Structures are given as C-alpha cells and as structure tokens.
Coordinates of C-alpha atoms and ligand atoms in Angstrom, one line a residue:
X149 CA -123.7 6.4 188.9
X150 CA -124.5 10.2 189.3
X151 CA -122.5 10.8 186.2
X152 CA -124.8 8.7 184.4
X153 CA -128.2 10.1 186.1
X154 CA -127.0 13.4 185.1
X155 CA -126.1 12.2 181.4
X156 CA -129.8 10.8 181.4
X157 CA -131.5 13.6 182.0
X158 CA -130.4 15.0 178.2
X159 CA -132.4 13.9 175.4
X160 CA -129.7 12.6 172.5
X161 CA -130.8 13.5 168.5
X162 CA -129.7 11.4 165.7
X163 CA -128.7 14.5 164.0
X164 CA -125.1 15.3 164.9
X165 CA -125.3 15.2 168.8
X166 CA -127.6 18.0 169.5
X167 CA -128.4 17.8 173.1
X168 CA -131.8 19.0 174.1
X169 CA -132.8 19.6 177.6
X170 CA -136.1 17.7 178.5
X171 CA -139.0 19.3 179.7
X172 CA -140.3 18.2 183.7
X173 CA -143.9 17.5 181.8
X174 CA -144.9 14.0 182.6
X175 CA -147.8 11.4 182.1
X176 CA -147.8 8.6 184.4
X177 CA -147.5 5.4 183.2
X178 CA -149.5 2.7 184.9
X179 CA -148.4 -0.5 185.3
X180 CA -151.4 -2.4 183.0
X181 CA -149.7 0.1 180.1
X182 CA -146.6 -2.0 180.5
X183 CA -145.8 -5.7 178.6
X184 CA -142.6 -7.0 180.0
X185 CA -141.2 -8.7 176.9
X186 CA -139.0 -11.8 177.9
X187 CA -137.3 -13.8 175.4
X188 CA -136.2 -17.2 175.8
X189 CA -134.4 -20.2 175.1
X190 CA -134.1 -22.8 177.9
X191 CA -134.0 -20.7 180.6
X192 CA -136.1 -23.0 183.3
X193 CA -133.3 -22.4 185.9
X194 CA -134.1 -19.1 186.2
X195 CA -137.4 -17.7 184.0
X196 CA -139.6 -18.4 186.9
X197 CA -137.8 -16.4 189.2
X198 CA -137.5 -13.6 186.6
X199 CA -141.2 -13.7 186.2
X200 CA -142.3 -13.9 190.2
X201 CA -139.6 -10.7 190.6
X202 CA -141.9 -8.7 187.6
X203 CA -145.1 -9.7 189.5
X204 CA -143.5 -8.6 193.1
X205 CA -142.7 -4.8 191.5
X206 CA -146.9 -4.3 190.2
X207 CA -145.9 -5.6 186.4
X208 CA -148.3 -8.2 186.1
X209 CA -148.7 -8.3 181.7
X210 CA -146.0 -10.4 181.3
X211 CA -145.6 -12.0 177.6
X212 CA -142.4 -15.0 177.4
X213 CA -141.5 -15.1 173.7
X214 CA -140.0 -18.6 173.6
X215 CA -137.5 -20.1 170.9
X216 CA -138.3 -23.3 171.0
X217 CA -136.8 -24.4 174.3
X218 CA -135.8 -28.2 174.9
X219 CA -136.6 -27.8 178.6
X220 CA -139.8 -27.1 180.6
X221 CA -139.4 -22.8 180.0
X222 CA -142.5 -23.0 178.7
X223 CA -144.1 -24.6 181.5
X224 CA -143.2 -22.8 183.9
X225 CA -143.3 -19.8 182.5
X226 CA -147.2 -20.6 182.2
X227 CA -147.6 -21.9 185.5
X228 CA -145.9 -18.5 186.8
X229 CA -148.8 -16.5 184.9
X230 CA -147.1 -14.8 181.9
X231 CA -148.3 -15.4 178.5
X232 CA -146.0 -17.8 176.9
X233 CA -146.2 -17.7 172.9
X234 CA -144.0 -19.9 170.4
X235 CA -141.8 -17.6 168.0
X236 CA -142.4 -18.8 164.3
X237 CA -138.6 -18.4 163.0
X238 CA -135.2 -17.8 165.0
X239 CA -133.0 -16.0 166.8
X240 CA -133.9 -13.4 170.0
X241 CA -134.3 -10.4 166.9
X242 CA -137.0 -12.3 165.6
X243 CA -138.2 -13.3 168.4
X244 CA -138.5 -9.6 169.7
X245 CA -139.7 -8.6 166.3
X246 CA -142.8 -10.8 166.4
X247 CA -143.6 -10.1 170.3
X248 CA -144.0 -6.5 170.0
X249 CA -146.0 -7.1 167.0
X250 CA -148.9 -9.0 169.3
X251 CA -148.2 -6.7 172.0
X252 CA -151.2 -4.5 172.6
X253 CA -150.0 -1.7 175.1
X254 CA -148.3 1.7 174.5
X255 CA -145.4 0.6 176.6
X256 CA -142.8 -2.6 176.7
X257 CA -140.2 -3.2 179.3
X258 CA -137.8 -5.9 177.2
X259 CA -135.2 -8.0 179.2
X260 CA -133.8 -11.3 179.4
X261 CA -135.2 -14.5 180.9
X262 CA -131.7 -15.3 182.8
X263 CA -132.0 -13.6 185.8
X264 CA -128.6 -11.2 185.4
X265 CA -130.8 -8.0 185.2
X266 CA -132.7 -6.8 188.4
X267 CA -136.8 -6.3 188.3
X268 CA -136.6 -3.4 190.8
X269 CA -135.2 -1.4 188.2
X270 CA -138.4 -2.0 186.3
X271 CA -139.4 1.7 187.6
X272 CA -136.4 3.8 187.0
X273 CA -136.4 2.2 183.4
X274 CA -140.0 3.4 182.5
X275 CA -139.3 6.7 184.3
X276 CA -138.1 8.3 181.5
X277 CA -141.1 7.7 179.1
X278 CA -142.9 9.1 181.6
X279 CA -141.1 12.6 180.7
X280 CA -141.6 11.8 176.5
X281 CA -138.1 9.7 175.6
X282 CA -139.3 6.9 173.2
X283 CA -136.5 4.0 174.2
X284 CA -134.3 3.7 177.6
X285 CA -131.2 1.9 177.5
X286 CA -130.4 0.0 180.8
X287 CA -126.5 0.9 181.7
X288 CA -124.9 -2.3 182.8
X289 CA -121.3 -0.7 183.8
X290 CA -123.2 1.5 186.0
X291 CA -123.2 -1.3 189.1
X292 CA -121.8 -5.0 187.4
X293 CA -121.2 -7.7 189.6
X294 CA -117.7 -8.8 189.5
X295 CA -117.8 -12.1 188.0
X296 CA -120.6 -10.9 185.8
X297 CA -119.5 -10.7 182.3
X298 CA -115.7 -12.2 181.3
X299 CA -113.1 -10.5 180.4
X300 CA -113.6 -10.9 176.7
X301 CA -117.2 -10.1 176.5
X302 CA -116.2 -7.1 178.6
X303 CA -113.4 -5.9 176.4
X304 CA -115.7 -7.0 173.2
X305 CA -118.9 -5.2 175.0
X306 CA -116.5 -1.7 174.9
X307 CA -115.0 -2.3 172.3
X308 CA -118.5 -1.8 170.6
X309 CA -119.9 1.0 172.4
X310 CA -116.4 3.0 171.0
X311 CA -117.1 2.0 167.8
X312 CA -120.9 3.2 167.7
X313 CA -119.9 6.3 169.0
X314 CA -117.4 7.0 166.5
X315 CA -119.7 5.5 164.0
X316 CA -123.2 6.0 164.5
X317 CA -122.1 9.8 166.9
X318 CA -124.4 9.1 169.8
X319 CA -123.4 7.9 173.3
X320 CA -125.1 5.2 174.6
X321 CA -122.3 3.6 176.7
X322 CA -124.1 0.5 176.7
X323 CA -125.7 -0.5 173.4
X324 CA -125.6 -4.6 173.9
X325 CA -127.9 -4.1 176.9
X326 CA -131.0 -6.4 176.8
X327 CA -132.9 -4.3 179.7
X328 CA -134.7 -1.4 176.8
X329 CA -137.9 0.1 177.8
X330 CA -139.4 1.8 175.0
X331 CA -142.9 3.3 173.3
X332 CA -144.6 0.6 170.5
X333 CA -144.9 3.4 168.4
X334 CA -141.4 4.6 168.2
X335 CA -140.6 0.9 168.0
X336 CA -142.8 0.4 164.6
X337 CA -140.7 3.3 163.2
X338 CA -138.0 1.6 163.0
X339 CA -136.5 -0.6 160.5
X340 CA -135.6 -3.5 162.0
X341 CA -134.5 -6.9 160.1
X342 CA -131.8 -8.5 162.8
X343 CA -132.9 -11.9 163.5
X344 CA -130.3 -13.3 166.3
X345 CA -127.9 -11.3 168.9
X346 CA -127.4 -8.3 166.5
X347 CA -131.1 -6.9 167.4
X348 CA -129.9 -4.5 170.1
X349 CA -127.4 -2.7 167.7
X350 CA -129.7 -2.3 165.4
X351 CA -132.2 -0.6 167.7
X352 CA -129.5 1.5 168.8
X353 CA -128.5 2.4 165.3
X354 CA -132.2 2.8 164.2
X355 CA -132.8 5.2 167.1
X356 CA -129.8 7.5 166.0
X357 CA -131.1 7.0 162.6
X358 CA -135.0 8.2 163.2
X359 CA -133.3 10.4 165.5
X360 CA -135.9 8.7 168.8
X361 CA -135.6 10.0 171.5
X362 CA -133.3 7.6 173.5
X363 CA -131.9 8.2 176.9
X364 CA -129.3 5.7 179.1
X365 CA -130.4 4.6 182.9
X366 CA -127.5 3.0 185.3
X367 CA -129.0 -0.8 186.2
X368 CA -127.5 -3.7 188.1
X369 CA -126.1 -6.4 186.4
X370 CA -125.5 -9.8 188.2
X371 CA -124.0 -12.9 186.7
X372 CA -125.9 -16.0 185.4
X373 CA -126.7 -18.4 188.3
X374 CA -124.2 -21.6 188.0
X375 CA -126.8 -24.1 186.5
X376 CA -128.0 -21.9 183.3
X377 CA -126.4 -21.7 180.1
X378 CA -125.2 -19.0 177.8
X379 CA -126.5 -18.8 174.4
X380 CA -124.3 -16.5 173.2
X381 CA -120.3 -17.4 171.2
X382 CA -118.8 -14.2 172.4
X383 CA -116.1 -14.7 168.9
X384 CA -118.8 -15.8 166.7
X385 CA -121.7 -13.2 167.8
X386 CA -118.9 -10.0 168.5
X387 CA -117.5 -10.7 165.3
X388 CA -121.2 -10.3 163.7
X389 CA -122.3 -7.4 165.9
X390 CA -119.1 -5.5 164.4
X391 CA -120.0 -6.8 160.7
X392 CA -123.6 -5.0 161.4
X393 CA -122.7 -1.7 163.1
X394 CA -119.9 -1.3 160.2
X395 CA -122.7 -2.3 157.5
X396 CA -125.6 -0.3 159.1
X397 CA -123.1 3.0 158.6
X398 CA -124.4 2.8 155.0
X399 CA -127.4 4.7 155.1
X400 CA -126.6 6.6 158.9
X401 CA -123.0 7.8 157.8
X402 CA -122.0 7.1 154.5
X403 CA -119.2 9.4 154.9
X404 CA -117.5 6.8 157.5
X405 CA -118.8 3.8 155.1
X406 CA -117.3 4.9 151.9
X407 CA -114.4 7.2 153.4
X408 CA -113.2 4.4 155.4
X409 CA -112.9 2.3 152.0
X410 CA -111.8 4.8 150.2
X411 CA -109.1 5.8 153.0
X412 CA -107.6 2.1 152.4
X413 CA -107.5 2.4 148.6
X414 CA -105.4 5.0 149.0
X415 CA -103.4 3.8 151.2
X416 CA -102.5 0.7 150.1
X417 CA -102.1 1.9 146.4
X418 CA -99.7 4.5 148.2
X419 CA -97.9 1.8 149.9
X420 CA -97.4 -0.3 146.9
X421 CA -96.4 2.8 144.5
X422 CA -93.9 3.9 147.5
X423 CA -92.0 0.5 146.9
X424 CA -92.0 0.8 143.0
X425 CA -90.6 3.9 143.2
X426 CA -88.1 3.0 145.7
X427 CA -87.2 0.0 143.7
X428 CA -86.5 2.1 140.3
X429 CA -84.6 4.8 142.2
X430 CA -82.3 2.0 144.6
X431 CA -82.0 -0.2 141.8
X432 CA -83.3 0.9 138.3
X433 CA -86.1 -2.0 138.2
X434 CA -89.5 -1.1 136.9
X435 CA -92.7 -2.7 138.1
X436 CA -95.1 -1.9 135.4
X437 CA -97.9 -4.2 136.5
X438 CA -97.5 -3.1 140.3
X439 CA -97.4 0.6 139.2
X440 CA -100.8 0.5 137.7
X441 CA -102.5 -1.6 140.5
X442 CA -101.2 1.6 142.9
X443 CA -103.0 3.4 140.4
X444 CA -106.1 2.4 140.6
X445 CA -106.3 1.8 143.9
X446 CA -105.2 5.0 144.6
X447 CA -108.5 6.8 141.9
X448 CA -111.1 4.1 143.4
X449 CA -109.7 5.1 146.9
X450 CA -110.3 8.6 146.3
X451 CA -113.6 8.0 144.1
X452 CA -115.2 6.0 147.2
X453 CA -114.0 9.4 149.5
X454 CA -115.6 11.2 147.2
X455 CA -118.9 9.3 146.8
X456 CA -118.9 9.3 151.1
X457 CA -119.0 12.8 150.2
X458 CA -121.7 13.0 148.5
X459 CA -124.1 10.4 150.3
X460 CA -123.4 12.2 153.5
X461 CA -125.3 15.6 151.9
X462 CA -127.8 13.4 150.5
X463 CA -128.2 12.1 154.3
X464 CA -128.0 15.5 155.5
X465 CA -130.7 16.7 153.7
X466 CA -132.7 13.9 153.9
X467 CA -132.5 14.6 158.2
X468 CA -133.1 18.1 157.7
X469 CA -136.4 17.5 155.5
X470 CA -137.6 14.4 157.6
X471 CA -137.1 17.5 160.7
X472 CA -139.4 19.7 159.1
X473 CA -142.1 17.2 158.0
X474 CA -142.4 16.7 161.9
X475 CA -142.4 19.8 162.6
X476 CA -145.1 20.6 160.2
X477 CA -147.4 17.3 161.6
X478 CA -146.4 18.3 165.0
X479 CA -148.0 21.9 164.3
X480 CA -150.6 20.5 162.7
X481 CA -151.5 18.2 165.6
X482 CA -151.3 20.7 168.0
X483 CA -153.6 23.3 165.6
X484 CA -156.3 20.2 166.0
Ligands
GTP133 N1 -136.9 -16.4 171.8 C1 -135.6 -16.5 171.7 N2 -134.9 -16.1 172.8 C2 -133.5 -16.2 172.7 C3 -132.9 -16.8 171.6 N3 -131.5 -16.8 171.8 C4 -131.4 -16.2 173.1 N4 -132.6 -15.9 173.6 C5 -132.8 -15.3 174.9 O1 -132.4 -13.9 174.8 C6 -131.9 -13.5 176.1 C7 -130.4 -13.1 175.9 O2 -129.6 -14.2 175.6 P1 -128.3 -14.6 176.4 O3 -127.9 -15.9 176.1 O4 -128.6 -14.3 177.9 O5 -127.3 -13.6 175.8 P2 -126.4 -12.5 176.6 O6 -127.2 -11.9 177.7 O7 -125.9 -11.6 175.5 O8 -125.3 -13.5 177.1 P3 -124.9 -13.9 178.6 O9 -123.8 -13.0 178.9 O10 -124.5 -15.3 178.5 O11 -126.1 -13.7 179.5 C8 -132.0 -14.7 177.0 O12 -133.2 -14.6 177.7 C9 -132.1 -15.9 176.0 O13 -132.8 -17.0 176.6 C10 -133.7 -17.3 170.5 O14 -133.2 -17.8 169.5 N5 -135.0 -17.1 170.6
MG134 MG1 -127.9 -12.7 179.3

C-alpha cells in the first residue's frame, strides 16, 4: 500500500518513462463536478447498493449506462435516483463511449455496477485530479479480497500488466481496473474505438500514447456477491485483450510491432536453413525448395526489423513535435 502511494505521487509520460514530480498546486473538486459513470448489464442484485453507497459519500450525479438488461437494472437504478440511459450499440466500450459523450461535467468517476469496487474510495480516486493528473487508475492488488478474482483471471490480469509494460513502457500495475477517474477533456483526446471488455486497455494505451497524465491509486476490491453473474469469458475476453495490446503497439511502438515479426522471420528461416545445412553435410541431401523458404524468411525477417526501425523515428519525432506544439499553446495560454 505505501509502495503504491509513493508510486502515485509521480506523474508517468508517454514518452519513454520520464518521471516528473507533481507540483502540491491544487483546485478542489466539488462533488456536483463529478458524474459517476456506471455501466451495466443485469446487475439488479447489486446496482442499487452501488448507487445508495455513491449517494452516502456526497456523489449525487450519478448516470447508469445500461446494455440492455433482461432484469429490473433499469428500474431500480431509477428508483435509486441516478439517471439511467439505454446504450444504442454493444459492449461496456461502447457503452462508456457514448456516456461520457452526454456527460456534462469536467470530471467522471467510472466503475462497475457489481458491487466488487468500494464507494469510499470515491475520494482518494479524484484526489489526484485535484493536483492536475488527467486519468487515475484504481489499484486492485493493492487490498483484494481473497476469493475475489480466480486464479485464472489473476494470472491472465498479470500476465497483462507485464505485457503493457514491456509493450506500451509505462507502469500501471493494474490496467484491467474498471474504478478510472479521469478529466472529459483528456478523455475526448483520445482515440478510442473498443466496443466490449477491451476499453480499459485501450484507455491505458491511449494515455501512454497522448502521453495524459495518468497516475495509479491502491483500492479495495471485494468479490461478486453469490447471486450476480459475471459477464466476462476470462479465455475468450484475455485472449482478445492480448490481441489489442499486441495490435495497438502499431502506432505506440512500432519497433516492438514489427521487430517482434521480424525477430520470428529470422528465426524460423534460421531454424529451417540450420536443418538443410545439417542434412547436406550429415548426409549429402539438398533441400532446394526448403533452402529458399529460409531465405526469404530470413530478408522479410530482417526487412520488418528494419521497417520497426524506421516507424519508431517517425514516432519519435512525431512525440517530440506534438511536445513542443503544447508547449507553444501552453505559453501562449499563459501569455493571455
Ligand atoms: N452497458 C453495458 N455494460 C456492460 C456490458 N458488459 C458488461 N457491462 C458492465 O460492465 C461492468 C464490468 O463487467 P463485469 O462483468 O463485472 O466484468 P469484470 O469486472 O471484468 O468481471 P468480474 O470479475 O466478473 O467482475 C459491469 O458493471 C457490467 O454490468 C455491456 O455490454 N453494456
Ligand atoms: Mg466486475
């Protein structure tokens, strides 16, 4: 827990892990300036709860973005006071998409309707935009219940967060967290197109990307209560979540894209020319049509390196400009 309060209190860039120290200026943020964003999809076991433990810590502007749900979430998410509006296509991405889009405060506290994260830390998440970060990321490992998340979905959750930091560079030990507070306006910077259980990988990755200013809280995490349901195929879902932080390397780092394709060519045409030359020297056979295979896997292999190469000083410079055109509108703002 300390490790992680002390890890918060350093701003992470998207531009090769420069740490920045945070200045102690702060604007309060008053509770009307907040929308807690709640998506859901038959959650009536436990939404109302969710909504009454909002209301108890001051956060009163509560908007339930519903998918559709087959059981009375809707209705009792009205009766409970939040304002309950009908997504138009699928999946919690689009769902979150559209919400944010009808939100009409400078400040939204997302989480999920199933009661496993904890309204009382509603304040220590918005704390840090209070001090200028952009989007908080809510650290479940910090203080997990037991029994809250299976062994799978653990191993699958860190699994993830290894690979986006190798990936993507930034640590945010907990990237699948649905507890994000965050600014509307660094949210509408980003470029975000996930429809279903992908959307908090790509906010992480767009944050790295826009270089946001993100910073991780530790939260409590507590398991589902018996009687709701899971709408998540840990297999199905962690094998897509891995599909879109590999595919979202394209434009963040190329390098890793490409070289990692290229880095197979090459080592699979090596493999295969290792064995035709082993058969001709053991036992005098040739293997024409294997020998020029190796070949060319071995030039793409090394062309894709070489084009990771290249794309990764295109995104360099592309940072470095997009850095001093802030630079120039934040001097320009502050000339006003
Ligand atoms: N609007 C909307 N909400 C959804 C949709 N799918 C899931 N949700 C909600 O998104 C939140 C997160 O989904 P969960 O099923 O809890 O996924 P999870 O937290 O990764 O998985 P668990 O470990 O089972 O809690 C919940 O509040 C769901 O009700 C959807 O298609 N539309
Ligand atoms: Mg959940």
């Amino acid at each position: 827990m300390e490790d992680d309060a002390v890890r918060a209190g350093s701003r992470l860039r998207g531009d090769g892990g420069e740490v920045v120290a945070m200045t102690d200026e702060r604007r309060e943020i008053s509770s009307d300036e907040v929308c807690i964003l709640i998506p859901t999809l038959d959650e009536a076991a436990t939404i109302g709860d969710v909504i009454d433990g909002f209301y108890e810590e001051g956060y009163t502007n509560v908007v339930v973005v519903d998918g559709g749900s087959e059981d009375e979430t809707r209705d009792i998410a009205g009766e409970r006071g939040a304002e309950v509006i009908v997504q138009s296509g699928e999946g919690k991405g689009q769902a979150v998409r559209e919400a944010v889009e009808y939100i009409q405060v400078p400040y939204v506290l997302m989480v999920d309707g199933d009661g496993t994260y904890d309204p009382a830390d509603a304040e220590r998440m918005l704390e840090p935009l209070s001090r200028g970060y952009e989007h908080v990321i809510g650290n479940r490992f910090a203080d997990m219940d037991d029994d809250a998340m299976k062994a799978l979905n653990g191993f699958g959750n860190r699994l993830i967060n290894r690979a986006f930091r190798t990936i993507h560079g930034a640590d945010f030990e907990d990237i699948l967290s649905g507890y994000r507070a965050f600014t509307v306006d660094s949210f509408e910077r980003l470029s975000l197109d996930s429809d279903g259980f992908t959307i908090e990988t790509e906010l992480a990755v767009e944050c790295v990307k826009h270089g946001i200013d993100t910073t991780v809280v530790p939260i409590s995490y507590s398991a589902r209560p018996e009687e709701s349901e899971t709408n998540l195929h840990p297999v199905r879902d962690g094998g897509t979540i891995i599909v879109a932080l590999y595919s979202l390397a394209k434009t963040n780092n190329p390098l890793f894209y490409f070289g990692s394709l290229g880095v197979l060519g090459i080592a699979s045409g090596g493999a295969i020319a290792c064995y035709v030359l082993w058969r001709w020297l053991q036992y005098g056979v040739g293997h024409e049509i294997l020998a020029l295979v190796s070949a060319a896997a071995i030039l793409l292999g090394f062309q894709l390196v070489m084009f990771g190469v290249l794309s990764d000083m295109l995104v360099s410079l592309h940072r470095e400009q997009r850095r001093r055109l802030e630079q120039i509108t934040r001097e320009a703002r502050d000339d006003e």
